[in-house]
């Protein structure tokens, strides 16, 4: 499948900013399931861009802007050719061993509720076990569109009974780690899912490591593994490690943020 991505981020500042620095994790990489055909980042004002890789192997772009700035718009566009690999991640740059992804963070804290969910991991076939886990987590909360509040723990997500794709991925990662499996969160794009028609954020899912098979993607919002309708961009211990845009500014005042993400099948019907 050939997918096109159109990602706009707009900032408005109540007072002019003296300096803005942004860290962008918005550029996908080639691996067995995807090939980047074209990709570009545009800024609507003078800026310095520096590309690199972070500790997870994610492509990064540092964006430096000098003021005075009262507004800023970033546009990310590109096309990616995708293939269904049943969620198995092959050929990706992996600078860290799977054991690193057994570490927990506040957003993926292993709580009693996560341990209770981990009981579904019992059985002889690990692949069947993690798919059962994915279905169980996806059915435990109502997964809705949008960005939602940040900083919720897995216990708080379960107690509320609802969350975003980011919340569901955090919950799945916590439960997998409670079962002793390395697990990580993934940010990217999906042609379908809860954010269809209301795209103001990236899509999030999880990857769990299985011996002799490697990393396998699981999306609790669909109950299945990512297929050719997904574009994988960045990974991390939690969403803070792979969020598309983060940064700092000098100038005070209030910041307003508006994000619009469109995912289309190239030559097909717009989603």
PDB file of C-alpha atoms in Angstrom:
ATOM      1  CA  UNK A   1       0.000   0.000   0.000  1.00  0.00           C
ATOM      2  CA  UNK A   2       1.197   3.500  -0.766  1.00  0.00           C
ATOM      3  CA  UNK A   3       0.312   5.925   2.047  1.00  0.00           C
ATOM      4  CA  UNK A   4       0.653   9.703   2.099  1.00  0.00           C
ATOM      5  CA  UNK A   5       1.073  11.644   5.340  1.00  0.00           C
ATOM      6  CA  UNK A   6       0.264  15.335   5.808  1.00  0.00           C
ATOM      7  CA  UNK A   7       1.074  16.548   9.336  1.00  0.00           C
ATOM      8  CA  UNK A   8       0.614  20.220  10.317  1.00  0.00           C
ATOM      9  CA  UNK A   9       1.586  21.685  13.699  1.00  0.00           C
ATOM     10  CA  UNK A  10       0.702  25.319  14.394  1.00  0.00           C
ATOM     11  CA  UNK A  11       1.828  27.383  17.395  1.00  0.00           C
ATOM     12  CA  UNK A  12       0.444  30.740  18.480  1.00  0.00           C
ATOM     13  CA  UNK A  13       2.138  32.694  21.289  1.00  0.00           C
ATOM     14  CA  UNK A  14       0.463  35.387  23.383  1.00  0.00           C
ATOM     15  CA  UNK A  15       3.761  37.341  23.470  1.00  0.00           C
ATOM     16  CA  UNK A  16       6.658  37.216  20.981  1.00  0.00           C
ATOM     17  CA  UNK A  17       9.202  34.500  21.738  1.00  0.00           C
ATOM     18  CA  UNK A  18      12.922  35.228  21.801  1.00  0.00           C
ATOM     19  CA  UNK A  19      13.911  31.668  20.902  1.00  0.00           C
ATOM     20  CA  UNK A  20      12.213  28.358  20.118  1.00  0.00           C
ATOM     21  CA  UNK A  21      13.898  24.949  20.029  1.00  0.00           C
ATOM     22  CA  UNK A  22      11.967  21.867  18.856  1.00  0.00           C
ATOM     23  CA  UNK A  23      12.869  18.177  18.805  1.00  0.00           C
ATOM     24  CA  UNK A  24      11.033  16.402  15.993  1.00  0.00           C
ATOM     25  CA  UNK A  25      10.566  12.648  15.755  1.00  0.00           C
ATOM     26  CA  UNK A  26       8.418  12.698  12.642  1.00  0.00           C
ATOM     27  CA  UNK A  27      10.579  10.925  10.044  1.00  0.00           C
ATOM     28  CA  UNK A  28       9.990   7.193   9.425  1.00  0.00           C
ATOM     29  CA  UNK A  29      12.784   4.762   8.567  1.00  0.00           C
ATOM     30  CA  UNK A  30      13.008   1.943   6.071  1.00  0.00           C
ATOM     31  CA  UNK A  31      12.609  -1.615   7.312  1.00  0.00           C
ATOM     32  CA  UNK A  32      11.050  -4.810   5.957  1.00  0.00           C
ATOM     33  CA  UNK A  33       7.458  -3.535   6.228  1.00  0.00           C
ATOM     34  CA  UNK A  34       7.961  -0.012   4.852  1.00  0.00           C
ATOM     35  CA  UNK A  35      10.023   2.000   2.400  1.00  0.00           C
ATOM     36  CA  UNK A  36      10.083   5.793   2.536  1.00  0.00           C
ATOM     37  CA  UNK A  37       9.538   7.150  -0.982  1.00  0.00           C
ATOM     38  CA  UNK A  38       9.561  10.864  -0.204  1.00  0.00           C
ATOM     39  CA  UNK A  39       9.696  12.893   3.012  1.00  0.00           C
ATOM     40  CA  UNK A  40      10.213  16.559   3.860  1.00  0.00           C
ATOM     41  CA  UNK A  41       9.883  18.990   6.753  1.00  0.00           C
ATOM     42  CA  UNK A  42       8.985  22.631   6.066  1.00  0.00           C
ATOM     43  CA  UNK A  43       8.932  25.614   8.433  1.00  0.00           C
ATOM     44  CA  UNK A  44       7.134  28.870   7.655  1.00  0.00           C
ATOM     45  CA  UNK A  45      10.006  31.058   8.910  1.00  0.00           C
ATOM     46  CA  UNK A  46      13.807  31.120   8.986  1.00  0.00           C
ATOM     47  CA  UNK A  47      15.091  28.111  10.900  1.00  0.00           C
ATOM     48  CA  UNK A  48      18.129  25.909  11.323  1.00  0.00           C
ATOM     49  CA  UNK A  49      17.559  22.154  11.065  1.00  0.00           C
ATOM     50  CA  UNK A  50      19.963  19.483  12.277  1.00  0.00           C
ATOM     51  CA  UNK A  51      19.253  15.798  11.685  1.00  0.00           C
ATOM     52  CA  UNK A  52      20.484  12.867  13.755  1.00  0.00           C
ATOM     53  CA  UNK A  53      19.528   9.713  15.636  1.00  0.00           C
ATOM     54  CA  UNK A  54      18.471   9.399  19.267  1.00  0.00           C
ATOM     55  CA  UNK A  55      19.435   6.576  21.617  1.00  0.00           C
ATOM     56  CA  UNK A  56      16.572   4.384  20.375  1.00  0.00           C
ATOM     57  CA  UNK A  57      17.688   4.700  16.767  1.00  0.00           C
ATOM     58  CA  UNK A  58      14.840   7.078  15.871  1.00  0.00           C
ATOM     59  CA  UNK A  59      15.629   9.699  13.215  1.00  0.00           C
ATOM     60  CA  UNK A  60      15.457  13.162  14.800  1.00  0.00           C
ATOM     61  CA  UNK A  61      15.423  16.729  13.567  1.00  0.00           C
ATOM     62  CA  UNK A  62      16.443  19.568  15.865  1.00  0.00           C
ATOM     63  CA  UNK A  63      14.780  22.827  14.916  1.00  0.00           C
ATOM     64  CA  UNK A  64      16.255  26.162  16.058  1.00  0.00           C
ATOM     65  CA  UNK A  65      14.425  29.475  15.578  1.00  0.00           C
ATOM     66  CA  UNK A  66      15.389  32.941  16.741  1.00  0.00           C
ATOM     67  CA  UNK A  67      12.730  35.527  17.510  1.00  0.00           C
ATOM     68  CA  UNK A  68      10.826  37.557  17.815  1.00  0.00           C
ATOM     69  CA  UNK A  69       8.192  34.927  16.957  1.00  0.00           C
ATOM     70  CA  UNK A  70       4.476  35.226  17.599  1.00  0.00           C
ATOM     71  CA  UNK A  71       3.537  32.156  15.521  1.00  0.00           C
ATOM     72  CA  UNK A  72       5.115  29.058  14.022  1.00  0.00           C
ATOM     73  CA  UNK A  73       3.899  26.416  11.585  1.00  0.00           C
ATOM     74  CA  UNK A  74       5.570  23.077  10.821  1.00  0.00           C
ATOM     75  CA  UNK A  75       4.507  20.959   7.881  1.00  0.00           C
ATOM     76  CA  UNK A  76       5.601  17.351   7.443  1.00  0.00           C
ATOM     77  CA  UNK A  77       4.683  15.585   4.213  1.00  0.00           C
ATOM     78  CA  UNK A  78       5.688  12.353   2.595  1.00  0.00           C
ATOM     79  CA  UNK A  79       4.814   9.021   1.053  1.00  0.00           C
ATOM     80  CA  UNK A  80       5.621   5.554   2.336  1.00  0.00           C
ATOM     81  CA  UNK A  81       5.248   2.195   0.595  1.00  0.00           C
ATOM     82  CA  UNK A  82       4.055  -0.406   3.117  1.00  0.00           C
ATOM     83  CA  UNK A  83       3.725  -4.184   3.248  1.00  0.00           C
ATOM     84  CA  UNK A  84       1.915  -6.477   5.669  1.00  0.00           C
ATOM     85  CA  UNK A  85       4.467  -8.429   7.724  1.00  0.00           C
ATOM     86  CA  UNK A  86       1.958  -9.679  10.331  1.00  0.00           C
ATOM     87  CA  UNK A  87       3.347  -7.178  12.807  1.00  0.00           C
ATOM     88  CA  UNK A  88       6.849  -8.694  12.866  1.00  0.00           C
ATOM     89  CA  UNK A  89       9.563  -6.017  12.827  1.00  0.00           C
ATOM     90  CA  UNK A  90      12.505  -7.062  10.646  1.00  0.00           C
ATOM     91  CA  UNK A  91      15.412  -4.990   9.391  1.00  0.00           C
ATOM     92  CA  UNK A  92      14.898  -2.035  11.756  1.00  0.00           C
ATOM     93  CA  UNK A  93      17.848  -0.252  13.354  1.00  0.00           C
ATOM     94  CA  UNK A  94      18.092  -1.656  16.903  1.00  0.00           C
ATOM     95  CA  UNK A  95      20.878   0.002  18.972  1.00  0.00           C
ATOM     96  CA  UNK A  96      19.476  -1.268  22.283  1.00  0.00           C
ATOM     97  CA  UNK A  97      19.042  -4.883  23.469  1.00  0.00           C
ATOM     98  CA  UNK A  98      15.516  -6.138  24.231  1.00  0.00           C
ATOM     99  CA  UNK A  99      16.384  -6.337  27.951  1.00  0.00           C
ATOM    100  CA  UNK A 100      16.501  -2.530  28.074  1.00  0.00           C
ATOM    101  CA  UNK A 101      12.759  -2.448  27.369  1.00  0.00           C
ATOM    102  CA  UNK A 102      11.910  -4.262  30.598  1.00  0.00           C
ATOM    103  CA  UNK A 103      12.435  -0.936  32.410  1.00  0.00           C
ATOM    104  CA  UNK A 104       9.325   0.814  33.649  1.00  0.00           C
ATOM    105  CA  UNK A 105       8.382   4.486  33.652  1.00  0.00           C
ATOM    106  CA  UNK A 106       5.605   6.378  35.495  1.00  0.00           C
ATOM    107  CA  UNK A 107       3.361   5.992  32.421  1.00  0.00           C
ATOM    108  CA  UNK A 108       4.015   2.234  32.206  1.00  0.00           C
ATOM    109  CA  UNK A 109       4.199   1.440  35.914  1.00  0.00           C
ATOM    110  CA  UNK A 110       3.621  -2.213  36.717  1.00  0.00           C
ATOM    111  CA  UNK A 111       0.719  -2.079  39.180  1.00  0.00           C
ATOM    112  CA  UNK A 112      -1.496  -4.782  40.707  1.00  0.00           C
ATOM    113  CA  UNK A 113      -4.039  -4.303  37.927  1.00  0.00           C
ATOM    114  CA  UNK A 114      -1.354  -4.882  35.294  1.00  0.00           C
ATOM    115  CA  UNK A 115      -0.243  -8.051  37.073  1.00  0.00           C
ATOM    116  CA  UNK A 116      -3.821  -9.301  37.087  1.00  0.00           C
ATOM    117  CA  UNK A 117      -4.022  -8.800  33.336  1.00  0.00           C
ATOM    118  CA  UNK A 118      -0.720 -10.634  32.918  1.00  0.00           C
ATOM    119  CA  UNK A 119      -2.478 -13.904  33.802  1.00  0.00           C
ATOM    120  CA  UNK A 120      -3.766 -14.114  30.230  1.00  0.00           C
ATOM    121  CA  UNK A 121      -0.134 -14.643  29.193  1.00  0.00           C
ATOM    122  CA  UNK A 122      -0.231 -18.213  30.451  1.00  0.00           C
ATOM    123  CA  UNK A 123       0.161 -20.920  27.829  1.00  0.00           C
ATOM    124  CA  UNK A 124       2.794 -22.607  25.682  1.00  0.00           C
ATOM    125  CA  UNK A 125       2.667 -20.479  22.524  1.00  0.00           C
ATOM    126  CA  UNK A 126       4.059 -17.002  23.151  1.00  0.00           C
ATOM    127  CA  UNK A 127       2.570 -15.551  19.985  1.00  0.00           C
ATOM    128  CA  UNK A 128      -0.913 -16.688  20.958  1.00  0.00           C
ATOM    129  CA  UNK A 129      -0.339 -15.356  24.457  1.00  0.00           C
ATOM    130  CA  UNK A 130       0.578 -11.833  23.410  1.00  0.00           C
ATOM    131  CA  UNK A 131      -2.336 -11.669  20.973  1.00  0.00           C
ATOM    132  CA  UNK A 132      -4.655 -12.721  23.801  1.00  0.00           C
ATOM    133  CA  UNK A 133      -3.082  -9.983  25.885  1.00  0.00           C
ATOM    134  CA  UNK A 134      -3.685  -7.427  23.125  1.00  0.00           C
ATOM    135  CA  UNK A 135      -7.353  -8.385  22.866  1.00  0.00           C
ATOM    136  CA  UNK A 136      -7.780  -8.318  26.638  1.00  0.00           C
ATOM    137  CA  UNK A 137      -6.258  -4.869  27.064  1.00  0.00           C
ATOM    138  CA  UNK A 138      -8.193  -3.435  24.115  1.00  0.00           C
ATOM    139  CA  UNK A 139     -11.432  -4.701  25.593  1.00  0.00           C
ATOM    140  CA  UNK A 140     -10.731  -3.315  29.066  1.00  0.00           C
ATOM    141  CA  UNK A 141     -11.123   0.359  28.102  1.00  0.00           C
ATOM    142  CA  UNK A 142     -13.071   2.367  25.567  1.00  0.00           C
ATOM    143  CA  UNK A 143     -10.461   3.779  23.173  1.00  0.00           C
ATOM    144  CA  UNK A 144     -11.396   7.173  21.737  1.00  0.00           C
ATOM    145  CA  UNK A 145      -9.980   9.791  19.398  1.00  0.00           C
ATOM    146  CA  UNK A 146      -7.826  12.778  20.250  1.00  0.00           C
ATOM    147  CA  UNK A 147      -4.831  13.449  22.476  1.00  0.00           C
ATOM    148  CA  UNK A 148      -6.390  13.312  25.955  1.00  0.00           C
ATOM    149  CA  UNK A 149      -4.686  14.141  29.281  1.00  0.00           C
ATOM    150  CA  UNK A 150      -1.051  13.157  29.745  1.00  0.00           C
ATOM    151  CA  UNK A 151       0.662  11.500  32.685  1.00  0.00           C
ATOM    152  CA  UNK A 152      -1.995   8.926  33.600  1.00  0.00           C
ATOM    153  CA  UNK A 153      -0.729   5.657  35.067  1.00  0.00           C
ATOM    154  CA  UNK A 154      -1.984   2.257  33.870  1.00  0.00           C
ATOM    155  CA  UNK A 155      -4.025   1.939  37.062  1.00  0.00           C
ATOM    156  CA  UNK A 156      -5.693   5.290  36.455  1.00  0.00           C
ATOM    157  CA  UNK A 157      -6.429   4.369  32.838  1.00  0.00           C
ATOM    158  CA  UNK A 158      -8.091   1.114  33.887  1.00  0.00           C
ATOM    159  CA  UNK A 159     -10.054   2.795  36.648  1.00  0.00           C
ATOM    160  CA  UNK A 160     -11.401   5.453  34.266  1.00  0.00           C
ATOM    161  CA  UNK A 161     -12.459   2.836  31.720  1.00  0.00           C
ATOM    162  CA  UNK A 162     -11.478   4.959  28.722  1.00  0.00           C
ATOM    163  CA  UNK A 163      -8.436   6.449  27.031  1.00  0.00           C
ATOM    164  CA  UNK A 164      -6.640   7.359  23.830  1.00  0.00           C
ATOM    165  CA  UNK A 165      -4.501   5.123  21.622  1.00  0.00           C
ATOM    166  CA  UNK A 166      -1.521   6.398  23.633  1.00  0.00           C
ATOM    167  CA  UNK A 167      -3.175   5.309  26.908  1.00  0.00           C
ATOM    168  CA  UNK A 168      -4.013   1.880  25.496  1.00  0.00           C
ATOM    169  CA  UNK A 169      -0.443   1.391  24.295  1.00  0.00           C
ATOM    170  CA  UNK A 170       0.943   2.415  27.696  1.00  0.00           C
ATOM    171  CA  UNK A 171      -1.383  -0.069  29.374  1.00  0.00           C
ATOM    172  CA  UNK A 172      -0.393  -2.874  27.010  1.00  0.00           C
ATOM    173  CA  UNK A 173       3.317  -2.182  27.558  1.00  0.00           C
ATOM    174  CA  UNK A 174       2.856  -2.232  31.353  1.00  0.00           C
ATOM    175  CA  UNK A 175       0.988  -5.552  31.265  1.00  0.00           C
ATOM    176  CA  UNK A 176       3.568  -7.151  28.940  1.00  0.00           C
ATOM    177  CA  UNK A 177       6.416  -6.065  31.218  1.00  0.00           C
ATOM    178  CA  UNK A 178       4.503  -7.414  34.219  1.00  0.00           C
ATOM    179  CA  UNK A 179       4.611 -10.765  32.405  1.00  0.00           C
ATOM    180  CA  UNK A 180       8.385 -10.522  32.002  1.00  0.00           C
ATOM    181  CA  UNK A 181       8.363  -9.570  28.316  1.00  0.00           C
ATOM    182  CA  UNK A 182      10.359  -6.662  26.921  1.00  0.00           C
ATOM    183  CA  UNK A 183       7.864  -4.156  25.528  1.00  0.00           C
ATOM    184  CA  UNK A 184       7.935  -0.663  24.051  1.00  0.00           C
ATOM    185  CA  UNK A 185       5.594   1.954  22.659  1.00  0.00           C
ATOM    186  CA  UNK A 186       5.490   3.025  19.009  1.00  0.00           C
ATOM    187  CA  UNK A 187       4.337   6.302  17.492  1.00  0.00           C
ATOM    188  CA  UNK A 188       3.298   6.563  13.886  1.00  0.00           C
ATOM    189  CA  UNK A 189       0.256   6.721  11.656  1.00  0.00           C
ATOM    190  CA  UNK A 190      -2.668   4.492  10.806  1.00  0.00           C
ATOM    191  CA  UNK A 191      -5.126   4.775   7.949  1.00  0.00           C
ATOM    192  CA  UNK A 192      -7.866   3.450  10.247  1.00  0.00           C
ATOM    193  CA  UNK A 193      -8.518   3.353  13.992  1.00  0.00           C
ATOM    194  CA  UNK A 194     -10.190   5.668  16.535  1.00  0.00           C
ATOM    195  CA  UNK A 195      -8.592   8.818  15.120  1.00  0.00           C
ATOM    196  CA  UNK A 196     -10.028   8.307  11.653  1.00  0.00           C
ATOM    197  CA  UNK A 197     -11.721  11.549  10.639  1.00  0.00           C
ATOM    198  CA  UNK A 198     -10.491  13.296  13.792  1.00  0.00           C
ATOM    199  CA  UNK A 199      -6.751  13.363  13.373  1.00  0.00           C
ATOM    200  CA  UNK A 200      -5.180  15.711  15.881  1.00  0.00           C
ATOM    201  CA  UNK A 201      -2.480  13.356  17.109  1.00  0.00           C
ATOM    202  CA  UNK A 202      -0.175  10.550  16.138  1.00  0.00           C
ATOM    203  CA  UNK A 203      -1.321   6.963  16.434  1.00  0.00           C
ATOM    204  CA  UNK A 204       0.270   4.788  19.122  1.00  0.00           C
ATOM    205  CA  UNK A 205       0.631   1.047  19.546  1.00  0.00           C
ATOM    206  CA  UNK A 206       3.039  -1.389  21.246  1.00  0.00           C
ATOM    207  CA  UNK A 207       5.737  -3.898  20.342  1.00  0.00           C
ATOM    208  CA  UNK A 208       6.531  -6.971  22.446  1.00  0.00           C
ATOM    209  CA  UNK A 209       9.715  -9.016  22.072  1.00  0.00           C
ATOM    210  CA  UNK A 210       9.437 -12.786  21.668  1.00  0.00           C
ATOM    211  CA  UNK A 211      12.457 -15.103  21.626  1.00  0.00           C
ATOM    212  CA  UNK A 212      13.279 -16.524  18.179  1.00  0.00           C
ATOM    213  CA  UNK A 213      10.789 -14.178  16.534  1.00  0.00           C
ATOM    214  CA  UNK A 214      11.859 -10.707  17.652  1.00  0.00           C
ATOM    215  CA  UNK A 215       9.690  -7.630  18.022  1.00  0.00           C
ATOM    216  CA  UNK A 216       5.992  -8.026  17.198  1.00  0.00           C
ATOM    217  CA  UNK A 217       3.606  -5.077  16.895  1.00  0.00           C
ATOM    218  CA  UNK A 218       0.250  -5.120  18.687  1.00  0.00           C
ATOM    219  CA  UNK A 219      -2.450  -2.469  18.477  1.00  0.00           C
ATOM    220  CA  UNK A 220      -5.048  -2.688  21.276  1.00  0.00           C
ATOM    221  CA  UNK A 221      -7.255  -0.158  19.483  1.00  0.00           C
ATOM    222  CA  UNK A 222      -7.870  -2.696  16.708  1.00  0.00           C
ATOM    223  CA  UNK A 223      -7.126  -5.951  18.526  1.00  0.00           C
ATOM    224  CA  UNK A 224      -4.689  -6.986  15.788  1.00  0.00           C
ATOM    225  CA  UNK A 225      -1.094  -6.477  14.691  1.00  0.00           C
ATOM    226  CA  UNK A 226      -0.202  -3.501  12.480  1.00  0.00           C
ATOM    227  CA  UNK A 227      -0.578  -4.253   8.778  1.00  0.00           C
ATOM    228  CA  UNK A 228       0.068  -2.353   5.553  1.00  0.00           C
ATOM    229  CA  UNK A 229      -2.213   0.490   6.693  1.00  0.00           C
ATOM    230  CA  UNK A 230       0.363   1.603   9.322  1.00  0.00           C
ATOM    231  CA  UNK A 231       3.458   3.789   9.120  1.00  0.00           C
ATOM    232  CA  UNK A 232       5.945   3.172  11.942  1.00  0.00           C
ATOM    233  CA  UNK A 233       7.917   6.290  12.954  1.00  0.00           C
ATOM    234  CA  UNK A 234       9.547   6.078  16.418  1.00  0.00           C
ATOM    235  CA  UNK A 235       9.864   3.843  19.495  1.00  0.00           C
ATOM    236  CA  UNK A 236      10.612   4.368  23.189  1.00  0.00           C
ATOM    237  CA  UNK A 237      10.043   3.178  26.736  1.00  0.00           C
ATOM    238  CA  UNK A 238       6.886   5.304  26.714  1.00  0.00           C
ATOM    239  CA  UNK A 239       5.238   7.983  24.596  1.00  0.00           C
ATOM    240  CA  UNK A 240       7.490  10.723  25.950  1.00  0.00           C
ATOM    241  CA  UNK A 241      10.437   9.044  24.207  1.00  0.00           C
ATOM    242  CA  UNK A 242       8.731   8.984  20.814  1.00  0.00           C
ATOM    243  CA  UNK A 243       6.333  11.924  20.810  1.00  0.00           C
ATOM    244  CA  UNK A 244       6.413  13.619  17.385  1.00  0.00           C
ATOM    245  CA  UNK A 245       7.106  17.190  18.567  1.00  0.00           C
ATOM    246  CA  UNK A 246       8.555  18.477  21.838  1.00  0.00           C
ATOM    247  CA  UNK A 247      10.724  21.406  22.814  1.00  0.00           C
ATOM    248  CA  UNK A 248      11.301  24.589  24.748  1.00  0.00           C
ATOM    249  CA  UNK A 249      10.891  28.329  24.250  1.00  0.00           C
ATOM    250  CA  UNK A 250      12.179  31.570  25.717  1.00  0.00           C
ATOM    251  CA  UNK A 251       9.721  34.416  26.010  1.00  0.00           C
ATOM    252  CA  UNK A 252       6.977  33.516  28.489  1.00  0.00           C
ATOM    253  CA  UNK A 253       3.300  33.985  27.831  1.00  0.00           C
ATOM    254  CA  UNK A 254       0.762  31.379  26.736  1.00  0.00           C
ATOM    255  CA  UNK A 255       1.207  28.866  23.945  1.00  0.00           C
ATOM    256  CA  UNK A 256      -1.684  27.619  21.794  1.00  0.00           C
ATOM    257  CA  UNK A 257      -1.145  24.432  19.820  1.00  0.00           C
ATOM    258  CA  UNK A 258      -3.161  23.058  16.915  1.00  0.00           C
ATOM    259  CA  UNK A 259      -2.277  19.743  15.246  1.00  0.00           C
ATOM    260  CA  UNK A 260      -3.819  18.250  12.115  1.00  0.00           C
ATOM    261  CA  UNK A 261      -2.709  14.857  10.776  1.00  0.00           C
ATOM    262  CA  UNK A 262      -4.083  13.390   7.558  1.00  0.00           C
ATOM    263  CA  UNK A 263      -3.364   9.865   6.373  1.00  0.00           C
ATOM    264  CA  UNK A 264      -4.451   8.855   2.877  1.00  0.00           C
ATOM    265  CA  UNK A 265      -3.992   5.942   0.553  1.00  0.00           C
ATOM    266  CA  UNK A 266      -2.164   7.488  -2.396  1.00  0.00           C
ATOM    267  CA  UNK A 267      -4.490   7.462  -5.363  1.00  0.00           C
ATOM    268  CA  UNK A 268      -7.334   6.306  -3.160  1.00  0.00           C
ATOM    269  CA  UNK A 269     -10.116   7.848  -1.142  1.00  0.00           C
ATOM    270  CA  UNK A 270      -9.122  10.439   1.446  1.00  0.00           C
ATOM    271  CA  UNK A 271      -9.474   9.400   5.093  1.00  0.00           C
TER     272      UNK A 271
END
